[in-house]
Every structure is written in C-alpha cells, then in structure tokens.
Coordinates of N, CA and C in Angstrom, one line a residue:
Chain A
S1 N 121.6 69.0 104.9 CA 121.7 69.6 103.6 C 120.7 70.8 103.5
Q2 N 121.0 71.6 102.5 CA 120.2 72.8 102.3 C 119.0 72.6 101.4
T3 N 117.9 73.2 101.8 CA 116.7 73.1 100.9 C 116.1 74.5 100.8
I4 N 115.4 74.7 99.8 CA 114.7 75.9 99.5 C 113.2 75.6 99.2
H5 N 112.4 76.4 99.9 CA 110.9 76.2 99.7 C 110.3 77.5 99.2
Q6 N 109.5 77.3 98.2 CA 108.8 78.4 97.6 C 107.4 78.1 97.4
W7 N 106.5 79.0 97.8 CA 105.1 78.8 97.6 C 104.3 80.1 97.4
P8 N 103.1 80.0 96.7 CA 102.5 78.8 96.2 C 103.1 78.4 94.9
A9 N 102.8 77.2 94.4 CA 103.3 76.7 93.1 C 102.6 77.4 92.0
T10 N 101.3 77.6 92.1 CA 100.6 78.3 91.1 C 99.6 79.3 91.7
L11 N 99.3 80.4 91.0 CA 98.5 81.5 91.6 C 97.8 82.2 90.4
V12 N 96.5 82.4 90.5 CA 95.8 83.2 89.6 C 95.2 84.3 90.4
Q13 N 95.5 85.5 89.9 CA 95.1 86.7 90.7 C 94.5 87.8 89.7
P14 N 93.5 88.5 90.2 CA 92.9 89.5 89.3 C 93.8 90.8 89.3
V15 N 93.7 91.5 88.2 CA 94.4 92.8 88.1 C 94.0 93.7 89.2
G16 N 95.0 94.3 89.8 CA 94.8 95.2 90.9 C 94.8 94.6 92.3
S17 N 94.9 93.3 92.3 CA 95.0 92.6 93.7 C 96.4 92.6 94.2
P18 N 96.6 92.4 95.5 CA 97.9 92.3 96.0 C 98.6 90.9 95.8
L19 N 99.9 90.9 96.0 CA 100.6 89.7 95.8 C 101.6 89.5 97.0
S20 N 101.8 88.2 97.4 CA 102.8 87.9 98.3 C 103.3 86.5 98.0
L21 N 104.5 86.4 97.6 CA 105.2 85.1 97.4 C 106.3 84.9 98.4
E22 N 106.3 83.7 99.0 CA 107.3 83.5 100.1 C 108.3 82.4 99.7
C23 N 109.5 82.7 100.2 CA 110.6 81.7 100.0 C 111.4 81.6 101.3
T24 N 111.7 80.3 101.7 CA 112.5 80.1 102.8 C 113.6 79.1 102.5
V25 N 114.7 79.3 103.2 CA 115.8 78.4 103.0 C 116.2 77.7 104.3
E26 N 116.5 76.4 104.2 CA 116.8 75.7 105.4 C 118.2 75.1 105.3
G27 N 118.9 75.0 106.4 CA 120.2 74.3 106.4 C 121.4 75.2 106.1
T28 N 121.2 76.5 106.1 CA 122.4 77.4 105.9 C 122.0 78.7 106.5
S29 N 123.1 79.5 106.8 CA 122.8 80.8 107.4 C 123.4 81.9 106.5
N30 N 122.8 83.0 106.6 CA 123.3 84.2 105.9 C 123.4 83.9 104.4
P31 N 122.5 83.3 103.7 CA 122.6 83.1 102.3 C 122.3 84.4 101.5
N32 N 122.9 84.4 100.3 CA 122.4 85.4 99.3 C 121.1 85.0 98.7
L33 N 120.1 85.8 98.7 CA 118.8 85.4 98.2 C 118.4 86.2 97.0
Y34 N 117.7 85.6 96.1 CA 117.3 86.2 94.8 C 115.9 85.9 94.4
W35 N 115.3 86.9 93.7 CA 114.0 86.7 93.0 C 114.3 86.9 91.5
Y36 N 113.9 85.9 90.7 CA 114.0 86.0 89.3 C 112.6 85.9 88.7
R37 N 112.4 86.5 87.5 CA 111.1 86.3 86.8 C 111.5 85.7 85.4
Q38 N 110.7 84.7 85.0 CA 110.9 84.1 83.7 C 109.6 84.2 83.0
A39 N 109.6 85.2 82.0 CA 108.4 85.3 81.2 C 108.4 84.2 80.1
A40 N 107.2 83.9 79.6 CA 107.1 82.8 78.7 C 108.1 82.9 77.5
G41 N 108.9 81.8 77.4 CA 109.8 81.8 76.3 C 111.0 82.7 76.4
R42 N 111.2 83.2 77.6 CA 112.3 84.2 77.8 C 113.2 83.7 78.9
G43 N 114.3 84.5 79.1 CA 115.3 84.1 80.1 C 114.9 84.4 81.5
L44 N 115.9 84.3 82.4 CA 115.8 84.6 83.8 C 116.2 86.0 84.1
Q45 N 115.2 86.8 84.4 CA 115.5 88.3 84.7 C 115.6 88.4 86.2
L46 N 116.7 89.0 86.7 CA 116.9 89.2 88.1 C 116.1 90.4 88.5
L47 N 115.3 90.2 89.5 CA 114.4 91.3 90.0 C 115.0 91.9 91.3
F48 N 115.3 91.1 92.2 CA 115.9 91.6 93.5 C 116.9 90.6 94.0
Y49 N 117.9 91.1 94.8 CA 118.8 90.3 95.5 C 119.0 90.9 96.9
S50 N 119.4 90.0 97.8 CA 119.6 90.4 99.2 C 120.8 89.7 99.8
V51 N 121.7 90.4 100.4 CA 122.9 89.8 101.0 C 122.7 89.8 102.6
G52 N 121.6 90.3 103.1 CA 121.4 90.2 104.5 C 120.0 90.7 104.9
I53 N 119.7 90.5 106.2 CA 118.3 90.9 106.6 C 118.2 92.4 106.4
G54 N 117.0 92.7 105.8 CA 116.7 94.1 105.5 C 117.5 94.8 104.4
Q55 N 118.4 94.0 103.7 CA 119.2 94.6 102.6 C 118.6 94.1 101.3
I56 N 118.0 95.0 100.6 CA 117.4 94.6 99.3 C 118.0 95.5 98.2
S57 N 118.4 94.8 97.1 CA 118.8 95.6 95.9 C 117.8 95.3 94.8
S58 N 117.4 96.3 94.1 CA 116.4 96.1 93.0 C 117.1 96.3 91.7
E59 N 116.9 95.4 90.8 CA 117.6 95.4 89.5 C 116.8 96.1 88.4
V60 N 115.5 96.1 88.5 CA 114.7 96.7 87.5 C 113.5 97.5 88.1
P61 N 113.2 98.7 87.6 CA 112.1 99.4 88.1 C 110.8 98.7 87.7
Q62 N 109.9 98.5 88.7 CA 108.7 97.7 88.4 C 107.7 97.9 89.5
N63 N 106.7 97.1 89.3 CA 105.5 97.1 90.2 C 105.7 96.2 91.4
L64 N 106.9 95.7 91.6 CA 107.1 94.7 92.7 C 108.0 95.2 93.7
S65 N 108.0 94.6 94.9 CA 108.9 94.9 96.0 C 109.3 93.6 96.6
A66 N 110.4 93.7 97.4 CA 110.9 92.5 98.1 C 111.3 92.9 99.5
S67 N 111.2 91.9 100.4 CA 111.6 92.1 101.8 C 112.3 90.9 102.3
R68 N 113.1 91.1 103.3 CA 113.8 90.0 103.9 C 113.7 90.2 105.4
P69 N 112.6 89.8 106.0 CA 112.4 90.0 107.4 C 113.2 89.1 108.4
Q70 N 113.6 88.0 107.8 CA 114.5 87.1 108.6 C 115.6 86.6 107.7
D71 N 116.6 86.0 108.3 CA 117.8 85.6 107.6 C 117.5 84.7 106.4
R72 N 116.6 83.8 106.6 CA 116.3 82.8 105.6 C 115.0 82.9 104.9
Q73 N 114.4 84.1 105.0 CA 113.1 84.3 104.4 C 113.1 85.5 103.5
F74 N 112.6 85.3 102.3 CA 112.6 86.3 101.2 C 111.2 86.4 100.7
I75 N 110.6 87.6 100.6 CA 109.2 87.8 100.2 C 109.1 88.7 99.0
L76 N 108.4 88.3 98.1 CA 108.1 89.2 96.9 C 106.7 89.7 97.0
S77 N 106.5 91.0 96.8 CA 105.2 91.5 97.0 C 104.8 92.5 95.9
S78 N 103.5 92.8 95.8 CA 103.0 93.8 95.0 C 101.7 94.4 95.7
K79 N 101.5 95.6 95.6 CA 100.2 96.2 96.1 C 99.1 96.0 95.2
K80 N 99.4 96.2 93.9 CA 98.4 96.1 92.8 C 99.0 95.4 91.6
L81 N 98.6 94.2 91.3 CA 99.1 93.5 90.2 C 98.7 94.1 88.8
L82 N 99.6 94.0 87.9 CA 99.3 94.3 86.5 C 99.3 93.0 85.6
L83 N 98.7 93.1 84.5 CA 98.7 92.0 83.6 C 100.1 91.6 83.2
S84 N 101.0 92.5 83.1 CA 102.4 92.3 82.7 C 103.2 91.6 83.8
D85 N 102.6 91.5 85.0 CA 103.3 90.8 86.1 C 103.2 89.3 85.9
S86 N 102.4 88.8 85.0 CA 102.3 87.3 84.8 C 103.6 86.7 84.4
G87 N 103.9 85.6 85.0 CA 105.2 84.9 84.6 C 105.5 83.8 85.6
F88 N 106.7 83.3 85.5 CA 107.1 82.2 86.4 C 108.2 82.9 87.3
Y89 N 107.9 82.9 88.6 CA 108.8 83.5 89.5 C 109.6 82.5 90.3
L90 N 110.9 82.7 90.3 CA 111.8 81.8 90.9 C 112.6 82.4 92.0
C91 N 112.6 81.8 93.2 CA 113.5 82.3 94.3 C 114.7 81.4 94.2
A92 N 115.9 82.0 94.6 CA 117.1 81.2 94.6 C 118.0 81.7 95.8
W93 N 118.9 80.8 96.2 CA 119.9 81.2 97.2 C 121.3 80.7 96.7
S94 N 122.3 81.4 97.1 CA 123.6 81.0 96.8 C 124.5 81.4 98.0
R95 N 125.7 80.7 98.1 CA 126.7 81.0 99.0 C 127.8 81.9 98.4
D96 N 128.2 81.4 97.2 CA 129.2 82.2 96.5 C 129.1 82.0 95.0
T97 N 128.9 80.8 94.5 CA 128.9 80.5 93.1 C 127.5 79.9 92.7
E98 N 127.4 78.6 92.8 CA 126.2 78.0 92.4 C 124.9 78.5 93.0
A99 N 123.9 78.7 92.2 CA 122.6 79.1 92.6 C 121.6 77.9 92.7
F100 N 120.9 77.9 93.8 CA 119.9 76.8 94.0 C 118.5 77.4 94.0
F101 N 117.7 76.9 93.1 CA 116.4 77.5 92.8 C 115.3 76.7 93.6
G102 N 114.3 77.5 93.9 CA 113.0 76.9 94.4 C 112.2 76.4 93.2
Q103 N 111.1 75.8 93.6 CA 110.3 75.1 92.5 C 109.6 76.1 91.6
G104 N 109.5 77.4 92.0 CA 108.9 78.4 91.1 C 107.4 78.6 91.5
T105 N 106.9 79.7 91.1 CA 105.5 80.1 91.2 C 105.0 80.6 89.9
R106 N 104.0 79.9 89.4 CA 103.5 80.4 88.1 C 102.3 81.3 88.4
L107 N 102.5 82.6 88.1 CA 101.5 83.6 88.4 C 100.8 84.0 87.1
T108 N 99.5 84.0 87.2 CA 98.7 84.4 86.1 C 97.8 85.5 86.6
V109 N 98.0 86.7 86.0 CA 97.2 87.8 86.3 C 96.1 88.0 85.3
V110 N 94.8 88.0 85.7 CA 93.7 88.0 84.8 C 92.8 89.2 84.9
Chain B
G111 N 125.3 98.4 81.8 CA 125.3 97.4 82.8 C 125.7 96.0 82.3
E112 N 125.7 95.0 83.2 CA 126.1 93.7 82.8 C 125.1 93.1 81.9
N113 N 125.6 92.3 80.9 CA 124.7 91.7 79.9 C 125.3 90.4 79.5
V114 N 124.5 89.4 79.3 CA 124.9 88.1 78.7 C 124.0 87.8 77.5
E115 N 124.6 87.6 76.4 CA 123.9 87.3 75.1 C 124.1 85.8 74.9
Q116 N 123.0 85.1 74.5 CA 123.0 83.7 74.3 C 122.4 83.3 73.0
H117 N 123.0 82.4 72.2 CA 122.6 82.0 70.9 C 122.8 80.5 70.7
P118 N 122.0 79.8 70.0 CA 120.7 80.3 69.4 C 119.6 80.3 70.5
S119 N 118.4 80.8 70.2 CA 117.3 80.8 71.1 C 116.7 79.4 71.1
T120 N 116.7 78.8 69.9 CA 116.1 77.4 69.7 C 117.1 76.6 68.9
L121 N 117.3 75.3 69.3 CA 118.2 74.4 68.6 C 117.6 73.1 68.5
S122 N 117.5 72.5 67.3 CA 116.9 71.2 67.1 C 118.0 70.3 66.4
V123 N 118.2 69.2 67.1 CA 119.3 68.3 66.5 C 118.7 66.9 66.5
Q124 N 119.3 66.0 65.8 CA 119.0 64.6 65.7 C 119.7 63.9 66.8
E125 N 119.1 62.9 67.4 CA 119.7 62.1 68.4 C 121.0 61.6 67.9
G126 N 122.1 61.8 68.8 CA 123.4 61.3 68.5 C 124.3 62.4 67.9
D127 N 123.7 63.5 67.4 CA 124.4 64.6 66.9 C 124.9 65.5 68.1
S128 N 125.8 66.4 67.8 CA 126.3 67.4 68.8 C 125.5 68.6 68.8
A129 N 125.5 69.3 69.9 CA 124.8 70.6 70.1 C 125.7 71.6 70.7
V130 N 125.7 72.8 70.2 CA 126.6 73.9 70.7 C 125.8 75.1 71.0
I131 N 126.0 75.6 72.1 CA 125.3 76.9 72.5 C 126.4 77.9 72.9
K132 N 126.2 79.1 72.4 CA 127.3 80.1 72.6 C 126.7 81.3 73.4
C133 N 127.6 81.9 74.2 CA 127.3 83.0 75.0 C 128.4 84.0 75.0
T134 N 128.1 85.3 75.1 CA 129.1 86.4 75.3 C 128.6 87.2 76.5
Y135 N 129.6 87.8 77.2 CA 129.3 88.6 78.4 C 130.0 89.9 78.2
S136 N 129.5 90.9 79.0 CA 130.0 92.2 78.8 C 130.9 92.6 80.0
D137 N 130.7 92.1 81.2 CA 131.5 92.6 82.3 C 132.8 91.8 82.4
S138 N 133.9 92.5 82.2 CA 135.2 91.9 82.2 C 135.6 91.4 83.6
A139 N 134.9 91.8 84.6 CA 135.2 91.3 85.9 C 134.6 89.9 86.2
S140 N 133.8 89.5 85.3 CA 133.1 88.1 85.5 C 134.2 87.1 85.5
N141 N 134.1 86.2 86.5 CA 135.1 85.1 86.6 C 134.5 83.7 86.9
Y142 N 133.2 83.6 86.8 CA 132.6 82.3 87.0 C 131.4 82.2 86.1
F143 N 131.4 81.1 85.3 CA 130.4 80.9 84.2 C 129.7 79.6 84.4
P144 N 128.6 79.6 85.0 CA 127.8 78.3 85.1 C 126.8 78.1 84.0
W145 N 126.4 76.9 83.8 CA 125.4 76.5 82.8 C 124.3 75.8 83.6
Y146 N 123.1 76.2 83.4 CA 121.9 75.5 84.0 C 121.0 74.9 83.0
K147 N 120.4 73.8 83.4 CA 119.5 73.1 82.6 C 118.1 73.1 83.2
Q148 N 117.1 73.5 82.5 CA 115.7 73.6 83.0 C 114.8 72.7 82.2
E149 N 114.4 71.6 82.8 CA 113.4 70.8 82.1 C 112.1 71.4 82.3
L150 N 111.2 70.9 81.4 CA 109.8 71.5 81.3 C 109.1 71.5 82.7
G151 N 108.7 72.7 83.2 CA 108.0 72.8 84.4 C 108.8 72.6 85.7
K152 N 110.1 72.6 85.5 CA 111.0 72.3 86.7 C 111.9 73.5 86.9
R153 N 112.7 73.4 88.0 CA 113.6 74.5 88.3 C 114.9 74.3 87.6
P154 N 115.6 75.4 87.3 CA 116.9 75.3 86.7 C 117.9 74.6 87.6
Q155 N 118.8 73.8 87.1 CA 119.8 73.1 87.9 C 121.1 73.2 87.2
L156 N 122.2 73.4 88.0 CA 123.5 73.5 87.5 C 124.0 72.2 86.9
I157 N 124.5 72.3 85.7 CA 125.0 71.1 85.1 C 126.5 71.1 84.9
I158 N 127.1 72.3 84.7 CA 128.6 72.4 84.6 C 128.9 73.8 84.8
D159 N 130.1 74.1 85.2 CA 130.6 75.5 85.4 C 132.1 75.6 85.1
I160 N 132.5 76.8 84.8 CA 133.9 77.0 84.5 C 134.4 78.3 85.1
R161 N 135.6 78.4 85.6 CA 136.1 79.6 86.2 C 137.1 80.2 85.2
S162 N 137.4 81.5 85.4 CA 138.1 82.2 84.4 C 139.6 81.8 84.3
N163 N 140.1 81.0 85.2 CA 141.5 80.6 85.1 C 141.6 79.2 84.3
V164 N 140.5 78.8 83.8 CA 140.4 77.6 83.0 C 139.9 77.8 81.6
G165 N 140.4 77.2 80.6 CA 139.9 77.4 79.3 C 138.9 76.4 78.8
E166 N 138.9 75.2 79.4 CA 138.0 74.2 79.0 C 137.8 73.2 80.2
K167 N 136.5 72.7 80.2 CA 136.2 71.7 81.3 C 135.2 70.7 80.7
K168 N 135.4 69.4 81.0 CA 134.6 68.4 80.4 C 134.0 67.5 81.5
D169 N 132.8 67.1 81.3 CA 132.1 66.2 82.2 C 131.3 65.2 81.4
Q170 N 131.8 64.1 81.1 CA 131.2 63.1 80.3 C 130.8 63.6 78.9
R171 N 129.5 63.8 78.6 CA 129.1 64.2 77.3 C 129.0 65.8 77.2
I172 N 129.2 66.5 78.2 CA 129.1 67.9 78.1 C 130.5 68.5 78.4
A173 N 130.8 69.7 77.7 CA 132.0 70.4 77.9 C 131.7 71.9 77.8
V174 N 132.5 72.7 78.4 CA 132.4 74.1 78.3 C 133.8 74.6 77.9
T175 N 133.8 75.7 77.1 CA 135.0 76.3 76.7 C 134.9 77.8 77.0
L176 N 136.0 78.5 77.4 CA 135.9 79.9 77.7 C 137.1 80.6 77.0
N177 N 136.7 81.7 76.3 CA 137.7 82.6 75.7 C 137.6 83.9 76.4
K178 N 138.4 84.1 77.4 CA 138.3 85.3 78.3 C 138.6 86.6 77.5
T179 N 139.5 86.5 76.6 CA 139.9 87.7 75.8 C 138.7 88.2 75.0
A180 N 138.0 87.2 74.3 CA 136.9 87.6 73.5 C 135.6 87.6 74.3
K181 N 135.6 87.2 75.6 CA 134.4 87.2 76.4 C 133.4 86.3 75.8
H182 N 133.8 85.1 75.4 CA 132.9 84.1 74.8 C 133.0 82.9 75.6
F183 N 131.9 82.2 75.8 CA 132.0 80.8 76.4 C 130.9 80.0 75.8
S184 N 131.1 78.7 75.7 CA 130.2 77.8 74.9 C 130.0 76.5 75.7
L185 N 128.8 76.0 75.4 CA 128.5 74.6 76.0 C 128.4 73.7 74.8
H186 N 129.0 72.5 74.9 CA 129.0 71.5 73.9 C 128.5 70.2 74.5
I187 N 127.4 69.7 73.8 CA 126.9 68.4 74.2 C 127.1 67.4 73.1
T188 N 127.8 66.4 73.3 CA 128.0 65.4 72.3 C 127.0 64.2 72.5
E189 N 126.9 63.4 71.4 CA 126.0 62.2 71.4 C 124.7 62.5 72.1
T190 N 124.0 63.5 71.6 CA 122.8 64.0 72.3 C 121.7 62.9 72.4
Q191 N 120.9 63.0 73.5 CA 119.9 62.0 73.7 C 118.6 62.7 74.0
P192 N 117.4 62.1 73.8 CA 116.1 62.8 74.0 C 116.0 63.5 75.3
E193 N 116.6 62.9 76.3 CA 116.5 63.5 77.7 C 117.4 64.7 77.8
D194 N 118.2 65.0 76.8 CA 118.9 66.3 76.9 C 118.0 67.5 76.5
S195 N 116.8 67.2 76.0 CA 115.8 68.2 75.6 C 115.4 69.0 76.8
A196 N 115.7 70.3 76.7 CA 115.4 71.2 77.9 C 115.8 72.6 77.4
V197 N 115.6 73.6 78.4 CA 116.1 74.9 78.1 C 117.5 75.0 78.9
Y198 N 118.5 75.5 78.2 CA 119.8 75.7 78.8 C 120.1 77.2 79.0
F199 N 120.6 77.6 80.1 CA 120.9 79.0 80.4 C 122.4 79.1 80.7
C200 N 123.1 80.0 80.1 CA 124.4 80.3 80.5 C 124.3 81.5 81.4
A201 N 125.3 81.7 82.2 CA 125.3 82.8 83.1 C 126.8 83.3 83.4
A202 N 126.9 84.5 83.9 CA 128.2 85.1 84.2 C 128.1 85.8 85.6
Q203 N 129.1 85.6 86.3 CA 129.1 86.1 87.7 C 130.5 86.6 88.1
Y204 N 130.6 87.6 88.9 CA 131.8 88.0 89.5 C 131.7 87.5 90.9
T205 N 132.6 86.5 91.3 CA 132.4 85.9 92.6 C 132.7 86.8 93.8
G206 N 133.2 88.0 93.5 CA 133.4 88.9 94.6 C 132.1 89.7 94.8
G207 N 131.2 89.6 93.9 CA 129.9 90.3 94.0 C 128.8 89.3 94.3
F208 N 127.6 89.7 94.0 CA 126.4 88.9 94.4 C 125.5 88.5 93.3
K209 N 125.7 89.1 92.1 CA 124.7 88.9 91.0 C 125.2 87.9 90.0
T210 N 124.3 87.1 89.6 CA 124.5 86.2 88.5 C 123.6 86.7 87.4
I211 N 124.2 87.0 86.2 CA 123.4 87.5 85.1 C 123.2 86.3 84.1
F212 N 122.0 86.0 83.8 CA 121.7 84.9 82.9 C 121.5 85.3 81.5
G213 N 121.8 84.4 80.6 CA 121.4 84.6 79.2 C 119.9 84.3 79.0
A214 N 119.4 84.5 77.8 CA 118.0 84.4 77.6 C 117.5 83.0 77.5
G215 N 118.5 82.0 77.4 CA 118.1 80.6 77.3 C 118.1 80.1 75.9
T216 N 118.4 78.8 75.8 CA 118.3 78.1 74.5 C 117.4 76.9 74.7
R217 N 116.4 76.8 73.9 CA 115.5 75.6 74.0 C 116.1 74.6 73.0
L218 N 116.6 73.5 73.6 CA 117.1 72.4 72.8 C 116.1 71.3 72.6
F219 N 115.9 70.9 71.4 CA 115.1 69.7 71.0 C 116.0 68.6 70.5
V220 N 115.9 67.5 71.0 CA 116.7 66.3 70.5 C 115.6 65.3 70.0
K221 N 115.7 65.1 68.6 CA 114.7 64.3 68.0 C 115.2 62.9 67.9
A222 N 114.4 61.9 68.4 CA 114.8 60.5 68.3 C 114.7 59.9 66.9

C-alpha cells in the first residue's frame, strides 16, 4: 500500500531563516506531487505541483520554491522566511483523481 | 484562472439535522469533484466524490449532487452526528490535467 511521509510536524523559525520541508511517498512510482498551504481559517492553496523528476509548476508567486530530486521526494524550501509564510503546509500525492495528504507541517515564523 | 467558491464558511446544526454545503466552479473542463473532510489537527481525507457523467451519488448519510450546466455541486449530510464536526473542502479537477482546485472550506459544528 502507498504511504506518504512529511516532516517535521511542527517548526518554529525566525524571520529571515531558511526553510526545508521534506515529503516522501512509498509504494507507488511516478506520482503527481503537490504542496499546499492552509492559512489559519482558510482553504487549501496550491503552491506547487510536479508530474515528474525536476518538473515543478508554481501556482502563486511567493517566497518559496520546490524541488523534486527523486521520483518520490518533494521538497519545499525558502532562503529567507517571512512572517506571512506561517501556516499549515500539506504535501500530497495522486495518481489521477483522489489526493492523499501527508500529516502536515505547522510552520510558525517568529 | 480556475476557481472554486464554497459556501457557507461556517455551519452550525443540531445533532440529527441535515447539513448542506454548496460549491461552484469556473473551469468547464472540470470533470471530477471530490469532497474532503479534515478533522482538527489532521490531514484532509476523501469522503465522497462524483464525476461529471453522474448527477447524484450517495453513500450512507452523505450524498453529493452535481449540476454541470450551472457548474454547481453540493454535499448533503443527513442525520448529523457530533463526529461529523470538521472542516469540509470541495474541489474540482480535470482528470486529464494535474491540478485539484479546492474551495475555501466549511467549518461544520454539530451540537449535541
């Protein structure tokens, strides 16, 4: 069966510090991978998606970037965090329809 | 661009009553409409979905309806229970593409 791992679960970072969130998927190959952000009391905003190694599509201009160095690994990064980057970040994978989410990372930028 | 509007943002019902959440989508190419439930502090999980060639689908106490002409789809929960309390997200997707666009979510409170 397929599983998705996302870490860390919580993170408190100072403004201006770098960020690296990692997501890995097991039990499937060539998945579509996604990063979403969920701000407090708001919906799921699609940040990035990837349909293959090295293929990244960005949905919104922002302070973040994504990379897919391996087929089942998706990384969300920032060189310098802003206060507005705080939120709940969710990684997800899908084959065609249903999306399967990781446990999420609650990021607080202070 | 693609957009999914979801209403209401908050819904409070008495246990046993019905709850209805409505969504509209903008991309006429969308042909897959999932609904996700997110309990507090947990990840969203699929609870029901409907494809564009179907007008209605039911699974026990939950049902979804789709009006493709009007680009509306709705989630209906009957005989609500306290454990139905959660945030519900509708979404729209074109299965030939890769993006799922989510609504802003509805926070459902079921009062015992």
